Coordinates of C-alpha atoms in Angstrom, one line a residue:
M1 CA -9.9 -2.4 -4.5
N2 CA -13.3 -4.1 -4.3
N3 CA -15.3 -2.1 -1.7
S4 CA -18.1 -4.6 -0.9
K5 CA -16.2 -7.8 -0.3
F6 CA -12.8 -9.4 -0.4
D7 CA -12.1 -12.4 -2.5
G8 CA -8.4 -13.1 -2.7
N9 CA -8.8 -16.7 -3.9
I10 CA -5.7 -17.8 -5.8
S11 CA -5.7 -21.5 -6.4
V12 CA -2.1 -22.8 -6.4
S13 CA -3.0 -26.4 -5.7
T14 CA -1.2 -27.5 -8.8
V15 CA 2.1 -26.0 -7.6
G16 CA 3.6 -29.4 -6.7
S17 CA 3.0 -31.1 -10.1
L18 CA 4.1 -28.0 -12.0
C19 CA 7.2 -27.6 -10.1
S20 CA 8.2 -31.2 -10.6
T21 CA 7.3 -31.5 -14.3
Q22 CA 8.1 -28.1 -15.8
E23 CA 11.3 -26.1 -16.0
I24 CA 11.8 -22.6 -17.4
D25 CA 14.9 -20.5 -18.2
N26 CA 15.4 -17.4 -16.0
T27 CA 14.9 -15.2 -19.1
L28 CA 11.6 -15.5 -20.9
N29 CA 11.4 -14.4 -24.5
T30 CA 8.4 -12.9 -26.2
T31 CA 7.1 -16.2 -27.6
Q32 CA 7.1 -17.7 -24.1
Y33 CA 5.1 -14.8 -22.7
C34 CA 2.5 -15.2 -25.4
F35 CA 1.9 -18.9 -25.2
L36 CA 2.6 -20.0 -21.6
R37 CA -0.4 -20.1 -19.3
D38 CA -1.0 -17.5 -16.5
D39 CA -1.0 -20.3 -13.9
F40 CA 2.6 -21.1 -14.8
F41 CA 3.7 -17.5 -14.2
L42 CA 1.7 -17.3 -11.0
I43 CA 3.5 -20.3 -9.6
K44 CA 7.0 -19.5 -10.8
V45 CA 6.9 -15.8 -9.7
T46 CA 5.2 -16.8 -6.4
Q47 CA 8.0 -19.3 -5.7
A48 CA 10.6 -16.7 -6.5
L49 CA 9.0 -14.2 -4.2
F50 CA 8.8 -16.6 -1.3
E51 CA 12.5 -17.5 -1.8
D52 CA 13.5 -13.9 -2.1
F53 CA 11.8 -12.9 1.1
Q54 CA 13.5 -15.8 3.0
A55 CA 16.9 -14.7 1.5
K56 CA 16.4 -11.1 2.6
C57 CA 15.4 -12.2 6.1
V58 CA 18.6 -14.2 6.4
H59 CA 20.5 -11.2 5.1
S60 CA 18.8 -9.0 7.7
E61 CA 20.5 -10.8 10.5
N62 CA 23.6 -8.8 9.5
I63 CA 21.9 -5.4 9.6
N64 CA 20.8 -3.2 12.5
E65 CA 18.0 -1.1 11.2
S66 CA 14.4 -2.4 10.6
F67 CA 14.1 0.5 8.1
D68 CA 16.7 -1.3 5.9
L69 CA 14.7 -4.6 6.1
V70 CA 11.4 -2.8 5.1
A71 CA 13.2 -1.3 2.2
L72 CA 14.4 -4.7 1.1
F73 CA 10.8 -6.1 1.3
Y74 CA 9.6 -3.1 -0.7
E75 CA 12.2 -3.8 -3.4
I76 CA 11.1 -7.5 -3.6
C77 CA 7.5 -6.5 -4.1
S78 CA 8.5 -4.0 -6.8
D79 CA 10.2 -6.8 -8.7
G80 CA 7.2 -9.1 -8.4
I81 CA 4.8 -6.4 -9.5
A82 CA 7.0 -5.6 -12.5
A83 CA 7.0 -9.3 -13.5
F84 CA 3.2 -9.6 -13.1
Q85 CA 2.6 -6.4 -15.0
K86 CA 4.6 -7.6 -17.9
V87 CA 2.4 -10.7 -18.1
S88 CA -0.8 -8.9 -17.4
M89 CA -0.3 -6.8 -20.6
R90 CA -1.6 -9.8 -22.5
P91 CA -5.3 -9.4 -23.4
E92 CA -6.2 -12.9 -22.1
K93 CA -4.9 -12.3 -18.5
T94 CA -6.9 -14.1 -15.9
T95 CA -8.7 -12.8 -12.8
A96 CA -6.3 -14.7 -10.6
L97 CA -3.3 -12.8 -12.1
T98 CA -5.1 -9.5 -11.6
S99 CA -5.9 -10.5 -8.0
V100 CA -2.3 -11.4 -7.2
L101 CA -1.0 -8.2 -8.7
Q102 CA -3.4 -6.2 -6.6
Q103 CA -2.4 -8.0 -3.4
L104 CA 1.3 -7.3 -4.1
L105 CA 0.4 -3.6 -4.7
N106 CA -1.4 -3.5 -1.4
E107 CA 1.5 -5.2 0.4
Q108 CA 4.0 -2.8 -1.2
Q109 CA 1.9 0.1 0.0
A110 CA 2.1 -1.2 3.6
Y111 CA 5.9 -1.2 3.4
L112 CA 5.8 2.3 1.9
L113 CA 3.7 3.4 4.8
L114 CA 6.3 2.0 7.2
L115 CA 9.0 3.8 5.3
N116 CA 7.1 7.1 5.3
L117 CA 6.4 6.9 9.0
A118 CA 10.1 6.4 9.7
K119 CA 10.9 9.3 7.4
M120 CA 8.5 11.6 9.3
N121 CA 10.1 10.6 12.6
R122 CA 13.5 11.5 11.2
M123 CA 12.1 14.8 9.9
L124 CA 11.0 15.8 13.3
N125 CA 14.5 16.8 14.2
D126 CA 14.5 19.3 11.4
L127 CA 11.1 20.6 12.4
K128 CA 12.3 21.2 15.9
N129 CA 14.6 23.8 14.5
L130 CA 11.4 25.7 13.5
E131 CA 9.7 25.3 16.9
K132 CA 7.9 28.5 17.9
Q133 CA 8.6 29.9 14.5
S134 CA 6.2 27.9 12.3
I135 CA 2.5 27.0 13.0
L136 CA 2.7 23.8 10.9
A137 CA 6.0 22.8 12.6
D138 CA 4.5 23.2 16.1
L139 CA 1.4 21.3 15.0
L140 CA 3.4 18.3 13.7
I141 CA 5.8 18.3 16.7
T142 CA 3.1 18.5 19.4
D143 CA 0.2 16.6 17.8
V144 CA 1.0 13.0 16.9
E145 CA -2.5 12.6 15.3
S146 CA -1.8 15.5 12.9
R147 CA 1.6 14.0 12.1
R148 CA 0.1 10.6 11.2
L149 CA -2.8 12.1 9.3
L150 CA -0.3 14.0 7.1
V151 CA 1.8 10.9 6.5
L152 CA -1.3 9.0 5.5
L153 CA -2.5 11.7 3.2
E154 CA 0.8 11.9 1.3
W155 CA 1.0 8.1 1.3
C156 CA -2.4 8.0 -0.4
E157 CA -1.3 10.5 -3.0
E158 CA 1.9 8.6 -3.7
N159 CA 0.0 5.4 -4.1
A160 CA -2.3 7.0 -6.6
Y161 CA 0.6 8.4 -8.6
N162 CA 2.2 5.0 -8.6
E163 CA -0.7 3.2 -10.1
P164 CA 0.7 2.0 -13.4
E165 CA -2.3 2.2 -15.7
A166 CA -3.7 5.4 -14.2
N167 CA -0.2 7.0 -14.3
A168 CA 0.3 6.2 -17.9
E169 CA -3.2 7.6 -18.8
L170 CA -2.6 10.7 -16.8
L171 CA 0.8 11.4 -18.4
N172 CA -0.7 11.0 -21.9
E173 CA -3.6 13.3 -21.2
Y174 CA -1.3 15.8 -19.5
A175 CA 1.0 15.9 -22.5
Y176 CA -1.9 16.3 -24.9
L177 CA -3.5 19.2 -23.0
E178 CA -0.2 21.0 -22.6
K179 CA -0.2 21.4 -26.4
N180 CA -3.9 21.7 -27.0
C181 CA -5.5 23.6 -24.1
T182 CA -6.4 26.9 -25.8
L183 CA -9.7 27.2 -24.0
R184 CA -12.7 29.4 -24.9
A185 CA -11.5 29.9 -28.5
E186 CA -14.8 28.6 -30.0
T187 CA -16.8 30.5 -27.4
L188 CA -15.1 33.8 -28.1
H189 CA -15.4 33.3 -31.8
A190 CA -19.2 32.7 -31.3
R191 CA -19.5 35.9 -29.3
I192 CA -17.9 37.9 -32.0
R193 CA -20.6 36.6 -34.3
G194 CA -23.1 37.9 -31.8
E195 CA -24.2 34.6 -30.2
N196 CA -25.1 34.5 -26.6
F197 CA -22.2 32.7 -24.9
C198 CA -20.4 33.2 -21.6
D199 CA -21.7 36.6 -20.5
L200 CA -19.8 36.3 -17.2
D201 CA -16.2 36.2 -16.2
L202 CA -14.5 33.7 -18.5
D203 CA -12.3 32.3 -15.7
G204 CA -14.9 32.6 -12.9
A205 CA -16.5 29.6 -11.2
L206 CA -19.9 30.9 -12.2
H207 CA -19.2 31.7 -15.8
G208 CA -22.0 31.4 -18.4
R209 CA -22.5 28.9 -21.1
L210 CA -19.6 27.8 -23.2
H211 CA -19.4 26.4 -26.7
N212 CA -19.8 22.6 -26.7
K213 CA -16.2 22.1 -27.9
D214 CA -14.8 24.4 -25.2
E215 CA -16.9 22.7 -22.5
E216 CA -15.5 19.3 -23.5
L217 CA -11.9 20.6 -23.5
E218 CA -12.4 22.4 -20.2
S219 CA -13.9 19.3 -18.6
R220 CA -10.8 17.4 -19.7
V221 CA -8.5 20.0 -18.1
Y222 CA -10.4 20.0 -14.8
S223 CA -10.4 16.2 -14.7
V224 CA -6.6 16.1 -15.2
I225 CA -6.2 18.9 -12.6
Y226 CA -8.3 16.9 -10.1
T227 CA -6.2 13.8 -10.8
L228 CA -3.0 15.7 -10.3
V229 CA -4.2 17.1 -7.0
R230 CA -5.3 13.6 -6.0
C231 CA -1.8 12.4 -6.8
G232 CA -0.2 15.3 -4.8
R233 CA 1.3 16.8 -8.0
I234 CA 0.5 20.5 -7.2
D235 CA 3.3 22.0 -9.3
E236 CA 2.2 20.1 -12.4
A237 CA -1.4 21.1 -11.7
L238 CA -0.4 24.8 -11.4
S239 CA 1.5 24.7 -14.6
L240 CA -1.4 23.2 -16.6
L241 CA -3.9 25.7 -15.1
E242 CA -1.7 28.6 -16.2
K243 CA -1.2 27.2 -19.7
A244 CA -5.0 26.7 -20.0
G245 CA -5.7 30.2 -18.7
L246 CA -7.7 29.0 -15.7
Y247 CA -6.1 31.3 -13.2
S248 CA -8.8 31.3 -10.5
L249 CA -7.6 28.1 -9.0
V250 CA -4.0 29.0 -9.0
P251 CA -4.0 30.9 -5.7
L252 CA -5.8 28.1 -3.9
L253 CA -3.4 25.5 -5.1
Q254 CA -0.5 27.7 -4.0
L255 CA -2.1 28.1 -0.6
R256 CA -2.6 24.3 -0.4
K257 CA 1.2 24.0 -0.1
M258 CA 0.8 25.5 3.4
S259 CA 0.0 22.0 4.8
R260 CA 3.3 20.7 3.4
N261 CA 5.8 23.6 3.8
A262 CA 6.4 24.8 7.3
A263 CA 8.0 28.0 6.1
L264 CA 4.6 29.2 4.8
T265 CA 3.0 29.4 8.2
P266 CA 5.2 31.7 10.3
F267 CA 4.2 33.0 13.7
S268 CA 6.0 36.4 13.2
I269 CA 4.2 39.2 11.5
D270 CA 7.5 40.3 10.1
E271 CA 7.5 37.4 7.8
S272 CA 6.0 38.0 4.3
S273 CA 4.1 34.7 4.5
Y274 CA 2.3 35.7 7.7
Y275 CA -0.6 37.2 5.8
L276 CA -1.1 34.2 3.6
A277 CA -3.2 32.8 6.4
R278 CA -5.7 35.6 5.9
S279 CA -5.8 35.0 2.2
R280 CA -6.3 31.3 2.8
S281 CA -9.3 32.1 5.0
L282 CA -10.9 34.5 2.6
L283 CA -10.5 32.2 -0.4
K284 CA -11.9 29.2 1.5
R285 CA -14.9 31.2 2.5
T286 CA -15.5 32.3 -1.0
V287 CA -15.1 28.9 -2.5
D288 CA -17.4 27.4 0.2
K289 CA -20.2 29.8 -0.9
I290 CA -19.6 29.0 -4.6
V291 CA -19.7 25.2 -4.0
S292 CA -22.7 25.5 -1.8
K293 CA -24.7 27.3 -4.5
G294 CA -23.5 24.8 -7.1
T295 CA -25.0 26.7 -10.0
S296 CA -23.3 26.1 -13.4
L297 CA -20.5 24.0 -11.8
S298 CA -19.8 20.7 -13.5
Q299 CA -19.4 17.7 -11.3
V300 CA -15.6 17.6 -11.6
E301 CA -15.4 21.4 -10.9
A302 CA -17.4 21.1 -7.8
C303 CA -15.2 18.2 -6.6
L304 CA -12.0 20.1 -7.4
W305 CA -13.0 23.3 -5.7
S306 CA -14.4 21.5 -2.6
V307 CA -11.3 19.3 -2.2
V308 CA -8.8 22.2 -2.3
V309 CA -10.6 23.9 0.5
G310 CA -10.9 20.8 2.6
R311 CA -14.6 20.0 2.2
L312 CA -15.7 16.3 2.2
E313 CA -18.6 16.7 -0.2
P314 CA -19.3 16.3 -3.0
A315 CA -16.0 14.4 -3.7
L316 CA -16.7 11.8 -1.0
S317 CA -20.1 10.8 -2.3
L318 CA -18.8 10.5 -5.8
S319 CA -15.8 8.3 -4.8
S320 CA -16.5 4.6 -5.3
R321 CA -13.0 3.2 -4.6
T322 CA -11.8 2.7 -1.0
E323 CA -8.5 4.5 -1.6
D324 CA -10.3 7.6 -3.0
R325 CA -12.7 7.7 -0.1
L326 CA -9.8 7.4 2.4
W327 CA -8.1 10.3 0.6
C328 CA -11.2 12.5 0.9
Y329 CA -11.3 12.0 4.6
L330 CA -7.6 12.5 5.1
N331 CA -7.6 15.6 3.0
A332 CA -10.4 17.2 5.0
A333 CA -8.7 16.1 8.3
V334 CA -5.3 17.7 7.5
E335 CA -6.9 20.9 6.2
S336 CA -9.2 21.3 9.2
R337 CA -6.4 20.7 11.7
L338 CA -4.2 23.3 10.0
D339 CA -7.1 25.7 9.8
A340 CA -7.7 25.3 13.5
A341 CA -4.0 25.8 14.4
I342 CA -3.8 28.9 12.2
T343 CA -7.0 30.4 13.7
N344 CA -5.7 29.7 17.2
A345 CA -2.3 31.2 16.4
H346 CA -3.9 34.4 14.9
N347 CA -6.2 34.8 17.9
G348 CA -9.3 33.8 16.0
D349 CA -9.1 36.8 13.6
F350 CA -10.3 34.8 10.6
D351 CA -11.9 31.5 11.7
V352 CA -12.6 29.4 8.7
G353 CA -15.0 27.3 10.6
I354 CA -13.6 23.9 9.8
G355 CA -11.9 23.2 13.1
R356 CA -15.2 22.0 14.6
E357 CA -14.7 18.6 12.8
V358 CA -11.6 18.1 14.8
E359 CA -13.2 19.0 18.1
N360 CA -15.9 16.3 17.9
D361 CA -13.4 13.6 16.7
D362 CA -15.2 13.2 13.3
L363 CA -11.8 13.2 11.5
R364 CA -9.4 11.2 13.6
I365 CA -7.6 8.2 12.2
N366 CA -9.7 5.6 14.0
S367 CA -13.0 7.2 13.1
I368 CA -11.9 7.5 9.5
F369 CA -10.9 3.8 9.3
D370 CA -14.2 2.9 11.0
E371 CA -16.0 4.6 8.1
I372 CA -13.8 2.8 5.6
A373 CA -14.5 -0.5 7.3
T374 CA -18.2 -0.3 6.6
A375 CA -17.6 -1.0 2.9
E376 CA -14.1 -2.5 2.7
R377 CA -13.6 -6.2 3.6
S378 CA -10.0 -6.8 2.7
P379 CA -7.5 -7.2 5.6
Y380 CA -5.1 -4.6 4.2
Y381 CA -6.9 -1.5 5.5
T382 CA -7.1 -3.0 9.0
I383 CA -3.3 -3.6 8.7
Y384 CA -2.7 0.0 7.5
R385 CA -4.7 1.3 10.4
H386 CA -2.7 -0.5 13.1
I387 CA 0.6 0.3 11.3
V388 CA -0.1 4.1 11.3
N389 CA -1.3 3.9 15.0
D390 CA 1.9 2.1 15.9
D391 CA -0.2 -0.6 17.6
S392 CA 1.7 -3.8 17.1
L393 CA -0.5 -5.8 19.5
S394 CA -3.7 -5.0 17.7
L395 CA -2.0 -5.6 14.3
I396 CA -1.0 -9.2 15.2
A397 CA -4.3 -9.9 16.9
S398 CA -6.2 -8.8 13.7
M399 CA -4.0 -10.9 11.5
D400 CA -4.4 -14.0 13.7
M401 CA -8.2 -13.5 13.7
W402 CA -8.3 -13.2 9.9
L403 CA -6.2 -16.3 9.5
E404 CA -8.6 -18.3 11.8
Q405 CA -11.3 -17.7 9.2
Y406 CA -9.3 -19.4 6.5
E407 CA -7.4 -22.0 8.4
D408 CA -8.4 -24.8 6.0
D409 CA -7.9 -22.7 2.9
L410 CA -4.3 -21.4 3.3
E411 CA -3.4 -22.2 -0.3
K412 CA -6.0 -19.7 -1.6
F413 CA -4.2 -16.8 0.0
P414 CA -0.4 -17.5 -0.3
H415 CA 0.7 -13.9 -0.7
I416 CA -1.4 -12.5 2.1
I417 CA -0.2 -15.1 4.6
R418 CA 3.4 -14.5 3.5
F419 CA 2.9 -10.8 4.0
M420 CA 1.5 -11.3 7.5
A421 CA 4.3 -13.7 8.6
H422 CA 6.9 -11.2 7.5
L423 CA 5.1 -8.4 9.4
V424 CA 5.5 -10.5 12.5
L425 CA 9.2 -10.9 11.8
L426 CA 9.5 -7.1 11.2
L427 CA 7.8 -6.4 14.5
R428 CA 10.1 -8.8 16.4
F429 CA 13.1 -7.4 14.6
S430 CA 12.3 -3.8 15.5
G431 CA 11.6 -4.7 19.2
Q432 CA 7.9 -3.9 19.1
P433 CA 5.6 -5.4 21.7
V434 CA 4.3 -8.7 20.5
Q435 CA 1.7 -11.1 21.8
E436 CA 3.7 -14.3 21.3
E437 CA 0.8 -16.7 21.1
S438 CA -0.9 -14.8 18.3
A439 CA 2.5 -14.2 16.6
N440 CA 3.3 -17.9 16.7
S441 CA -0.1 -18.7 15.3
V442 CA 0.6 -16.5 12.3
M443 CA 4.0 -18.1 11.8
R444 CA 2.6 -21.6 12.2
S445 CA 0.1 -20.8 9.4
Y446 CA 2.9 -19.7 7.1
V447 CA 4.9 -22.8 7.8
R448 CA 1.9 -25.0 7.0
L449 CA 1.4 -23.0 3.8
L450 CA 5.1 -23.5 2.8
V451 CA 4.7 -27.3 3.3
S452 CA 1.5 -27.4 1.3
L453 CA 3.2 -25.5 -1.5
K454 CA 6.1 -27.9 -1.4
L455 CA 8.6 -25.1 -0.8
Y456 CA 10.4 -27.4 1.6
S457 CA 13.9 -25.9 1.6
I458 CA 12.7 -22.7 3.2
V459 CA 10.5 -24.3 5.8
P460 CA 13.2 -24.8 8.5
Y461 CA 14.1 -21.1 8.6
Y462 CA 10.5 -20.0 9.4
A463 CA 9.8 -23.0 11.6
N464 CA 12.9 -22.0 13.7
K465 CA 11.0 -18.7 14.5
L466 CA 8.5 -20.8 16.6
P467 CA 9.1 -22.2 20.0
L468 CA 11.5 -25.2 19.9
E469 CA 9.0 -28.0 20.5
M470 CA 6.5 -26.6 18.0
A471 CA 9.2 -26.0 15.4
E472 CA 10.7 -29.5 15.6
E473 CA 7.3 -31.1 15.6
M474 CA 6.3 -29.3 12.3
V475 CA 9.6 -30.1 10.6
V476 CA 9.7 -33.7 11.7
E477 CA 6.0 -34.2 10.6
F478 CA 6.5 -33.2 7.0
M479 CA 10.0 -34.7 6.7
C480 CA 8.7 -38.1 7.6
Q481 CA 6.4 -37.9 4.6
L482 CA 9.1 -36.9 2.1
E483 CA 9.9 -39.6 -0.5
E484 CA 12.7 -38.1 -2.6
E485 CA 16.2 -38.5 -1.2
N486 CA 17.5 -35.2 -2.7
V487 CA 14.7 -33.2 -1.2
R488 CA 15.4 -34.7 2.2
K489 CA 19.1 -33.8 2.0
D490 CA 18.2 -30.2 1.0
V491 CA 15.8 -29.8 3.9
L492 CA 18.3 -31.2 6.4
A493 CA 20.9 -28.9 5.0
A494 CA 18.5 -25.9 5.3
A495 CA 17.7 -27.0 8.9
S496 CA 21.4 -26.8 9.7
V497 CA 21.7 -23.4 8.1
A498 CA 18.7 -22.2 10.1
K499 CA 20.6 -23.3 13.3
M500 CA 18.2 -26.0 14.3
D501 CA 19.8 -28.8 16.4
G502 CA 20.6 -31.4 13.8
V503 CA 21.2 -34.2 16.2
R504 CA 18.0 -33.6 18.1
L505 CA 16.1 -33.2 14.9
C506 CA 17.4 -36.5 13.4
K507 CA 16.7 -38.4 16.5
K508 CA 13.1 -37.2 16.4
I509 CA 12.8 -38.1 12.7
F510 CA 14.2 -41.5 13.5
N511 CA 11.7 -42.1 16.3
C512 CA 8.9 -40.9 14.1
I513 CA 9.8 -43.4 11.4
I514 CA 10.2 -46.3 13.8
T515 CA 6.8 -45.4 15.3
R516 CA 5.1 -45.3 11.9
Y517 CA 6.9 -48.3 10.3
P518 CA 7.8 -50.8 13.1
V519 CA 8.5 -53.3 10.4
I520 CA 10.5 -51.6 7.7
E521 CA 9.2 -53.1 4.5
E522 CA 8.5 -50.1 2.3
V523 CA 11.4 -48.9 0.3
I524 CA 10.6 -45.2 0.9
S525 CA 10.7 -45.8 4.7
F526 CA 13.9 -47.7 4.5
N527 CA 15.6 -45.0 2.4
F528 CA 14.5 -42.3 4.8
L529 CA 15.7 -44.3 7.8
F530 CA 19.0 -44.9 6.2
L531 CA 19.4 -41.2 5.4
A532 CA 18.5 -40.2 8.9
L533 CA 21.0 -42.7 10.4
L534 CA 23.7 -41.6 8.0
F535 CA 23.1 -37.9 8.8
L536 CA 23.1 -38.7 12.5
H537 CA 26.4 -40.5 12.1
F538 CA 28.1 -37.6 10.3
I539 CA 27.0 -34.9 12.8
S540 CA 27.7 -36.9 15.9

């Protein structure tokens, strides 16, 4: 994600001519992928996505849970992402293709966030069985902010693991290091020869100088471990640490599971896990001192050690991407809140000293997103913020405000506008509070976009989500300009399926044509008038 500005420009102004002059089989062979232009794929896949979303919305009228509709939207995005990724493997891929792919990934992440929030709400019932038995369970039950922070943190980690290119690179590096991570071999061999290497603990954070080859291999291991922690893959990180002989981080990563596993934070001193809290405190203090000194630690080591104890720096300053900076804040917030809860439950016996960040609101959801907003200009992070805060009114208001800036350039942002329109439908479907004027403004922008993209057959469905007069006005306006008879028939049929009043609609179309063409001399006008009268005759 570009941190400094947002440029989602995707020119699809040629969609009309391409749709009318080019056809393609549903199955594309390798030759077609190699020689067809990116613009062609952008248009065809965009058209398919728009139609699929409309089909799922129609289908949703037969389901009761908004969760199911969100899952359907997530699935559509996955299909679109897979299609664009296949095309983007070509070396000559365009910036427009990359931009569309990123927008679909951001949209998919919004649906994933909604799904994860719903999952957490369902999990609360299970946590209530551990009430007054587990510190973490009580924290999540009683503190909605902590609950949302944990959902956001795990969501960030899942997004990182799902990044296609990064994931492939991570898996390849992990597989290599599993087989070739015999660390310190060159250093130990040099010491046998009497050379001055590594005179301190081989596995300590303040070990001495290593042989160049060992330093390079160790750096690769720590980089993979950091990436695994960033992706929430703690078990894989532990496995690699043990195989590499780097045991000093193993206890800390094991203790990191305390923020995800309620059984590891019992209230009762009779539970074996009770004393893990003391170990967690002592280890965090030790690491804090090591990182503060900073001597002999590589950059990636310092980041890794600081992250696992819940420190912001130096990882935050070294993170250039918005998603990584957000993760640093969320990681520190979750760790600090759990530290504060454990300290309170244990009567302050071993205060780690991180809880102060919670007390002065430095690490709350709104303050974190305020920090993110200083460098991030895309609308997606604003949307994530309102989704996790369950603030539907602010969500719709922010989308309406964003669309006002690009009212005359809707074709440049087709996927963003489609995404926003379907968020409005989701909010309405789930019974969330909605400011109707702003919601209608978003839907109106989407209908205008569909008309400009010449996706006429799905216009009536979305127009019908507007107030009656506004819906009919928009449909009549563009239908009076249609020239092809088959297209008119398709739109009228779609209007009927969308449960628009066919008689009323045809009368308005008739009046519009008469007003525009008082003397019917043009063939196009005559054909349309004839079709309107014919349709009116059959439905009367």
